[in-house]
Amino acid sequence: MSLGDVSRTNGDVPNPMTTPDQDAIEQEQQNAQDGTTESTTDATAPSKKSSKKERPQVQASTSEQNIAEAGAGVKLTGAALKKQKAAEKAARRAEKVALKGADQIQPEKPQQRADIQQQKPSQAETATKKDGDHLQTPTQHHKRRGSNQPPLEPGAVRIPFRPGQQPASTSQSQPQPQQKPADKRVPMVSHLYPSARPASLTTASREIHPSVLTLALHLRSLSLAGSTARTLSLLLTLKRITFLSSARPLGVAQGNAIRWLKKLISQLDPDLDDADAKRFLSDAIDGFIVEKITYASTIIAEQASDRLSQTGETILVYGKSSLVEKTLLHAARNDHKKFRVIVVDSRPLFEGRNLAKSLLRAGMHDGGDLSSCEVVYTLISGLSNVLDQNTVTKCFLGASGVLGNGTLYSRSGTAMVAMMARQHKIPVIVLGESIKFTAKMVVDSLSMNEIGDPDALIEREQSHVFTDLSSQTATKQGESQNANTKKGPTKKKEEDQKEQDEAHAKNNESLLSGWHDQQGLYLLNLMYDVTPREYLDMVICELGTLPPGGVPVVNGVHGAEE
Amino acid sequence: MAADLLLVPGLASFRASLPSWPVEKSIEHLISLFRRRQIRGPKPCALATAWLLRKVVSTTRATEPGKLILRVQDVGKKLVEAAPRELTVGNIVRRVLGAIREEEENREADTPLGSEPNSIPPTPAGELPTSFLPASAIAPARDDSPLGRPQNRPALLSQQTGGPERRPAVTSMFSIMAHPTMRGSAGGSSPIRSGSSTPSTVPQPPQNTDFRAEVLEAITEIVDELDQADEQVAGYALDHISSQETIFTYSTSPVVQRFLLKAASKRKFTLIQAESYPNSHKATHATVIGSKIPEGYEDLDTESFSKPLIAYGITVLLIPDSSIFALMSRANKVIISATGVLSNGSIVAAAGTKPLVTAARFHRVPVIVLAETYKLSPVVPYDPFDFVDYGDVQKVVPYQDREMQLGLQSVQNPVTDFVESEYVDMFVTNLGGVATGYMYRTIRDQYHDEDLEL
């Protein structure tokens, strides 16, 4: 019984339904139907809900009036409202399903607590159809409380969907829904009708992760209505973030963000209704982004820039950290400081090259806008030379994470830069937002790391044409200066040499490309390394500056990390 | 191919041209090859110098040792000026000069000394007391003769101090007798031997051709040593690499490769190879995978090996330079080669060695430096910057990258690093292991002091 199931969702509403009620309600269902597009639409008039709660009242009135009265007279709690909407939606769906003769329907799931089930939505709902593809997740443990539950398919996950969406095959009590073409919105509750949202959802689908989209659709469709259900489904969606993390392991900041989000959700007021909750979450996330990332970086840039004297500084940086870049640009542009930047770079990512270019493009070169600043570029192998030749006054390092024992988890190579800086008595300053702080601790670089693509270590020549030239030049070793060469090769020999060079150029590209087949040869491309605390002098985050060992204090401020 | 090589200005072409060209032309040729960096790296430079000096000695008209020394010094100065950062050029010149002096000494020692009231009877080497040192306190150095023996020549023999055995010893039994301290006085000087107060020293009989022949023989021995040094160093590999070890190495060089290959034939270990980008990484890749090093990428000293380490069942882990610190924690020892070793035990090595050994020090990983004797230089590193060599900038920033080329204030591509001696835990030369603290002695014993300044 659809209604009966509806009543059971809250667990506190009496079950029994009378036939007349049912008829009335069915009628309401039909009347209240938007007749909207096949895509999942949002809540409509809370006919179902009111009907349930004010069954005695609305029994006699027409459906429309029922709705109106329901909308007007009842102070609906969020849950009741949801149920109403859900029931209505369920009815609509059932109708559509019956209409189109689809086989797959959202089964009815009265329980909402622990039963989580997802099945393929009706084909009629194109948007949800997409959801369905993603909803198949491994089986979770489930407790069956209802009897109307269709048996779980193996491999399906139960999510407490709103009842009323019984597949035609499973329920006998569900009368065949009738087609309701009219899109009738009750004026009084017109604000509750969805605006252009369905369209926006479908168009937004490209930017939003499909799991999140699925979740949003379900939320909207109120097939997930209860707070717990929503939480569960959100958490499940977040679980699908394990899919994200299988694409690439979660970084420290990501983990912190997710933890924060989960905590926030768990703190959601269960009475909060759908739209409010969603709005709240979305605002919270926006706020989080602004506060912890955007604004934090501005604060850090300002603070770090304050540490620089007006002129005469030489700053050593490694790789490309957005914070470091922001700091340097801020110092040059806003604070008008004059300094020299030494960018250290390494294979295979060559991120330092990007940083150098971005600084150059900002004008840090002769004739540029920031011409009082200079950029020097070197590789790690030239690190000791560049430190000998320049009196470096500061070293700014970006972070991927700052660990609980004060070590710095950052791009591979950072440790070497910090080490050499320490050796030359250069203060090493770490720039990191507090979201990157974690209580985790490791003592060496291999316990916590990420393996990059080893094939990235196979060097590809940047320009084949240029390769020929360079190898040609190299092999001829001064043949370009052939004026002085006593024994210049003949033309023929030059051609032979050229062929050789081309062959060698090709060989250059593929020197290591057969490494997979070579037994015992491994290429290792570590993405990160851990810089010991003794090489760091201070950490600047948006909450202030602190010694590297002070990270746990910040963690404490934010709440204990799990 | 071989014919092509001969036409490419370089070591092979120089060698081919030597027999046929007049000596002055060869000298100029080599100077220009050095200047243009067409011969680079410790071993090629050493070989070229040795060959040229052999030719010079064989064709010179100087008959007296004094004149010969002058001649060699003259040529040697020009060569060193042409390749100021190639330490082995100077090393070989000094060795040749030393050989001449030794031959001259031997020759004198062969002549009857006569009775000298002041001469101290020859003492066995082992009994020579160390208190005779430093002889520099005894008499001022005389430099009025090109053959002048410095007064501060130490009288110690290598056996006494337990140092490694050397080839024809700088001081022989006979030369002890000739030593001014042995004579107990520093008066009088002969045009041949300064500080000698032996009145009965007879003038040298002119034995020019024999003398020159012996010097030539000595130079040939030097050349042979150049060729065999790698193998000799590798002979000590099993002493230093044990089973199941993890060896960390940087860049590639023939001596390290031979060393590791020798150990690989008997031991199973793991090798972490850092590639040393941008100067030696191609050579490193080629060595690791066993292919030929592409032409034009033979930096420092490199050679192609037919069988790479992995063919012997050694696990080789190739890592980029940025991971050196991260992986150092797993290493048991670091084995690297030096381009040159300076008089106080500090080394010149591939660029990036300094961060490498600093990381090793942090992780308490011992650093072993392999250095053949021709790389040992008596030069005192007053200014470390003198030894940093620079290479092609376009390896760091390609010329095509106009934005960077024009915008950057400076880009450099150092090819070598200077590493102070305290980072090195021990050296392995072709004469065996040498402690860092004793390296100065080993180097000093290899050359004559008067040859320090060319």
mmCIF file of N, CA and C in Angstrom, chain B residues 88-149:
data_model
loop_
_atom_site.group_PDB
_atom_site.id
_atom_site.type_symbol
_atom_site.label_atom_id
_atom_site.label_comp_id
_atom_site.label_asym_id
_atom_site.label_seq_id
_atom_site.Cartn_x
_atom_site.Cartn_y
_atom_site.Cartn_z
ATOM 1 N N THR B 88 93.177 16.766 -14.769
ATOM 2 C CA THR B 88 94.067 15.672 -15.149
ATOM 3 C C THR B 88 95.161 16.127 -16.112
ATOM 4 N N VAL B 89 94.923 17.202 -16.839
ATOM 5 C CA VAL B 89 95.996 17.680 -17.721
ATOM 6 C C VAL B 89 97.214 18.032 -16.888
ATOM 7 N N GLY B 90 96.964 18.834 -15.885
ATOM 8 C CA GLY B 90 98.068 19.208 -15.021
ATOM 9 C C GLY B 90 98.655 18.009 -14.300
ATOM 10 N N ASN B 91 97.796 17.085 -13.926
ATOM 11 C CA ASN B 91 98.301 15.902 -13.221
ATOM 12 C C ASN B 91 99.292 15.137 -14.080
ATOM 13 N N ILE B 92 98.930 14.947 -15.323
ATOM 14 C CA ILE B 92 99.805 14.163 -16.189
ATOM 15 C C ILE B 92 101.099 14.919 -16.462
ATOM 16 N N VAL B 93 100.987 16.199 -16.644
ATOM 17 C CA VAL B 93 102.217 16.983 -16.859
ATOM 18 C C VAL B 93 103.129 16.826 -15.658
ATOM 19 N N ARG B 94 102.554 16.906 -14.507
ATOM 20 C CA ARG B 94 103.374 16.771 -13.301
ATOM 21 C C ARG B 94 103.950 15.368 -13.177
ATOM 22 N N ARG B 95 103.163 14.406 -13.582
ATOM 23 C CA ARG B 95 103.693 13.046 -13.507
ATOM 24 C C ARG B 95 104.869 12.876 -14.451
ATOM 25 N N VAL B 96 104.735 13.436 -15.628
ATOM 26 C CA VAL B 96 105.845 13.320 -16.583
ATOM 27 C C VAL B 96 107.077 14.028 -16.048
ATOM 28 N N LEU B 97 106.869 15.186 -15.526
ATOM 29 C CA LEU B 97 108.007 15.892 -14.931
ATOM 30 C C LEU B 97 108.608 15.079 -13.802
ATOM 31 N N GLY B 98 107.718 14.523 -13.018
ATOM 32 C CA GLY B 98 108.213 13.696 -11.931
ATOM 33 C C GLY B 98 109.006 12.512 -12.440
ATOM 34 N N ALA B 99 108.523 11.933 -13.549
ATOM 35 C CA ALA B 99 109.245 10.801 -14.115
ATOM 36 C C ALA B 99 110.630 11.222 -14.556
ATOM 37 N N ILE B 100 110.694 12.402 -15.155
ATOM 38 C CA ILE B 100 112.000 12.887 -15.597
ATOM 39 C C ILE B 100 112.915 13.080 -14.404
ATOM 40 N N ARG B 101 112.362 13.657 -13.389
ATOM 41 C CA ARG B 101 113.212 13.893 -12.215
ATOM 42 C C ARG B 101 113.673 12.584 -11.594
ATOM 43 N N GLU B 102 112.812 11.662 -11.593
ATOM 44 C CA GLU B 102 113.186 10.376 -11.009
ATOM 45 C C GLU B 102 114.265 9.704 -11.806
ATOM 46 N N GLU B 103 114.047 9.749 -13.116
ATOM 47 C CA GLU B 103 115.068 9.116 -13.954
ATOM 48 C C GLU B 103 116.397 9.795 -13.737
ATOM 49 N N GLU B 104 116.288 11.070 -13.586
ATOM 50 C CA GLU B 104 117.515 11.828 -13.360
ATOM 51 C C GLU B 104 118.125 11.460 -12.027
ATOM 52 N N GLU B 105 117.293 11.298 -11.065
ATOM 53 C CA GLU B 105 117.808 10.884 -9.767
ATOM 54 C C GLU B 105 118.430 9.510 -9.839
ATOM 55 N N ASN B 106 117.716 8.624 -10.499
ATOM 56 C CA ASN B 106 118.247 7.264 -10.593
ATOM 57 C C ASN B 106 119.593 7.253 -11.279
ATOM 58 N N ARG B 107 119.625 8.082 -12.287
ATOM 59 C CA ARG B 107 120.872 8.183 -13.021
ATOM 60 C C ARG B 107 121.990 8.664 -12.119
ATOM 61 N N GLU B 108 121.695 9.634 -11.332
ATOM 62 C CA GLU B 108 122.720 10.142 -10.420
ATOM 63 C C GLU B 108 123.060 9.117 -9.370
ATOM 64 N N ALA B 109 122.031 8.476 -8.941
ATOM 65 C CA ALA B 109 122.268 7.488 -7.889
ATOM 66 C C ALA B 109 123.143 6.368 -8.402
ATOM 67 N N ASP B 110 123.035 6.151 -9.702
ATOM 68 C CA ASP B 110 123.871 5.084 -10.241
ATOM 69 C C ASP B 110 125.334 5.463 -10.228
ATOM 70 N N THR B 111 125.572 6.754 -10.339
ATOM 71 C CA THR B 111 126.984 7.151 -10.364
ATOM 72 C C THR B 111 127.565 6.979 -8.972
ATOM 73 N N PRO B 112 128.812 6.597 -8.921
ATOM 74 C CA PRO B 112 129.406 6.365 -7.591
ATOM 75 C C PRO B 112 129.409 7.652 -6.783
ATOM 76 N N LEU B 113 129.049 7.533 -5.576
ATOM 77 C CA LEU B 113 128.933 8.702 -4.730
ATOM 78 C C LEU B 113 130.250 9.035 -4.058
ATOM 79 N N GLY B 114 131.074 8.071 -3.903
ATOM 80 C CA GLY B 114 132.317 8.368 -3.211
ATOM 81 C C GLY B 114 132.100 8.468 -1.722
ATOM 82 N N SER B 115 133.173 8.701 -1.032
ATOM 83 C CA SER B 115 133.019 8.773 0.415
ATOM 84 C C SER B 115 132.783 10.221 0.821
ATOM 85 N N GLU B 116 131.884 10.349 1.611
ATOM 86 C CA GLU B 116 131.596 11.696 2.093
ATOM 87 C C GLU B 116 131.619 11.674 3.603
ATOM 88 N N PRO B 117 132.439 12.499 4.119
ATOM 89 C CA PRO B 117 132.523 12.464 5.585
ATOM 90 C C PRO B 117 131.193 12.774 6.265
ATOM 91 N N ASN B 118 130.430 13.550 5.551
ATOM 92 C CA ASN B 118 129.192 13.957 6.210
ATOM 93 C C ASN B 118 127.996 13.089 5.883
ATOM 94 N N SER B 119 128.316 12.132 5.038
ATOM 95 C CA SER B 119 127.120 11.394 4.636
ATOM 96 C C SER B 119 126.731 10.395 5.707
ATOM 97 N N ILE B 120 125.515 10.322 5.848
ATOM 98 C CA ILE B 120 124.990 9.347 6.810
ATOM 99 C C ILE B 120 124.845 8.024 6.081
ATOM 100 N N PRO B 121 125.305 6.970 6.695
ATOM 101 C CA PRO B 121 125.185 5.688 5.999
ATOM 102 C C PRO B 121 123.707 5.412 5.680
ATOM 103 N N PRO B 122 123.542 4.780 4.570
ATOM 104 C CA PRO B 122 122.145 4.553 4.173
ATOM 105 C C PRO B 122 121.415 3.718 5.205
ATOM 106 N N THR B 123 120.325 4.172 5.550
ATOM 107 C CA THR B 123 119.517 3.440 6.519
ATOM 108 C C THR B 123 118.389 2.742 5.797
ATOM 109 N N PRO B 124 118.028 1.624 6.304
ATOM 110 C CA PRO B 124 116.867 0.978 5.689
ATOM 111 C C PRO B 124 115.645 1.890 5.805
ATOM 112 N N ALA B 125 114.830 1.759 4.867
ATOM 113 C CA ALA B 125 113.686 2.686 4.819
ATOM 114 C C ALA B 125 112.878 2.632 6.096
ATOM 115 N N GLY B 126 112.733 1.424 6.601
ATOM 116 C CA GLY B 126 111.827 1.285 7.739
ATOM 117 C C GLY B 126 112.337 1.977 8.976
ATOM 118 N N GLU B 127 113.606 2.276 9.014
ATOM 119 C CA GLU B 127 114.125 2.848 10.244
ATOM 120 C C GLU B 127 114.192 4.350 10.201
ATOM 121 N N LEU B 128 113.753 4.865 9.117
ATOM 122 C CA LEU B 128 113.886 6.317 8.995
ATOM 123 C C LEU B 128 112.954 6.976 10.004
ATOM 124 N N PRO B 129 113.536 7.708 10.906
ATOM 125 C CA PRO B 129 112.663 8.287 11.933
ATOM 126 C C PRO B 129 111.837 9.430 11.367
ATOM 127 N N THR B 130 110.683 9.537 11.870
ATOM 128 C CA THR B 130 109.797 10.597 11.395
ATOM 129 C C THR B 130 110.235 11.961 11.873
ATOM 130 N N SER B 131 111.096 11.983 12.828
ATOM 131 C CA SER B 131 111.490 13.280 13.363
ATOM 132 C C SER B 131 112.291 14.080 12.372
ATOM 133 N N PHE B 132 112.679 13.440 11.289
ATOM 134 C CA PHE B 132 113.391 14.210 10.284
ATOM 135 C C PHE B 132 112.472 15.124 9.530
ATOM 136 N N LEU B 133 111.256 14.929 9.756
ATOM 137 C CA LEU B 133 110.281 15.787 9.080
ATOM 138 C C LEU B 133 109.854 16.894 10.019
ATOM 139 N N PRO B 134 109.420 17.996 9.556
ATOM 140 C CA PRO B 134 109.482 18.372 8.138
ATOM 141 C C PRO B 134 110.854 18.936 7.817
ATOM 142 N N ALA B 135 111.331 18.486 6.723
ATOM 143 C CA ALA B 135 112.662 18.926 6.336
ATOM 144 C C ALA B 135 112.661 20.378 5.926
ATOM 145 N N SER B 136 111.514 20.909 5.731
ATOM 146 C CA SER B 136 111.458 22.298 5.300
ATOM 147 C C SER B 136 112.047 23.216 6.349
ATOM 148 N N ALA B 137 112.076 22.733 7.559
ATOM 149 C CA ALA B 137 112.618 23.587 8.611
ATOM 150 C C ALA B 137 114.134 23.642 8.571
ATOM 151 N N ILE B 138 114.652 22.721 7.785
ATOM 152 C CA ILE B 138 116.105 22.563 7.878
ATOM 153 C C ILE B 138 116.833 23.527 6.963
ATOM 154 N N ALA B 139 116.407 23.571 5.761
ATOM 155 C CA ALA B 139 117.158 24.414 4.830
ATOM 156 C C ALA B 139 116.207 25.099 3.882
ATOM 157 N N PRO B 140 116.570 26.256 3.455
ATOM 158 C CA PRO B 140 115.678 26.946 2.530
ATOM 159 C C PRO B 140 115.665 26.260 1.176
ATOM 160 N N ALA B 141 114.586 26.371 0.551
ATOM 161 C CA ALA B 141 114.470 25.751 -0.765
ATOM 162 C C ALA B 141 115.304 26.544 -1.753
ATOM 163 N N ARG B 142 115.887 25.811 -2.629
ATOM 164 C CA ARG B 142 116.656 26.487 -3.663
ATOM 165 C C ARG B 142 115.973 26.285 -4.990
ATOM 166 N N ASP B 143 115.770 27.340 -5.633
ATOM 167 C CA ASP B 143 115.093 27.202 -6.903
ATOM 168 C C ASP B 143 115.921 27.761 -8.037
ATOM 169 N N ASP B 144 117.182 27.765 -7.836
ATOM 170 C CA ASP B 144 117.990 28.336 -8.901
ATOM 171 C C ASP B 144 118.294 27.326 -9.981
ATOM 172 N N SER B 145 117.913 26.150 -9.736
ATOM 173 C CA SER B 145 118.142 25.148 -10.769
ATOM 174 C C SER B 145 116.829 24.484 -11.105
ATOM 175 N N PRO B 146 116.648 24.250 -12.364
ATOM 176 C CA PRO B 146 115.389 23.598 -12.715
ATOM 177 C C PRO B 146 115.271 22.203 -12.136
ATOM 178 N N LEU B 147 116.401 21.659 -11.820
ATOM 179 C CA LEU B 147 116.357 20.342 -11.222
ATOM 180 C C LEU B 147 116.356 20.424 -9.710
ATOM 181 N N GLY B 148 116.225 21.636 -9.190
ATOM 182 C CA GLY B 148 116.393 21.788 -7.745
ATOM 183 C C GLY B 148 115.484 20.896 -6.938
ATOM 184 N N ARG B 149 116.108 20.215 -6.043
ATOM 185 C CA ARG B 149 115.312 19.418 -5.131
ATOM 186 C C ARG B 149 114.899 20.305 -3.993
#
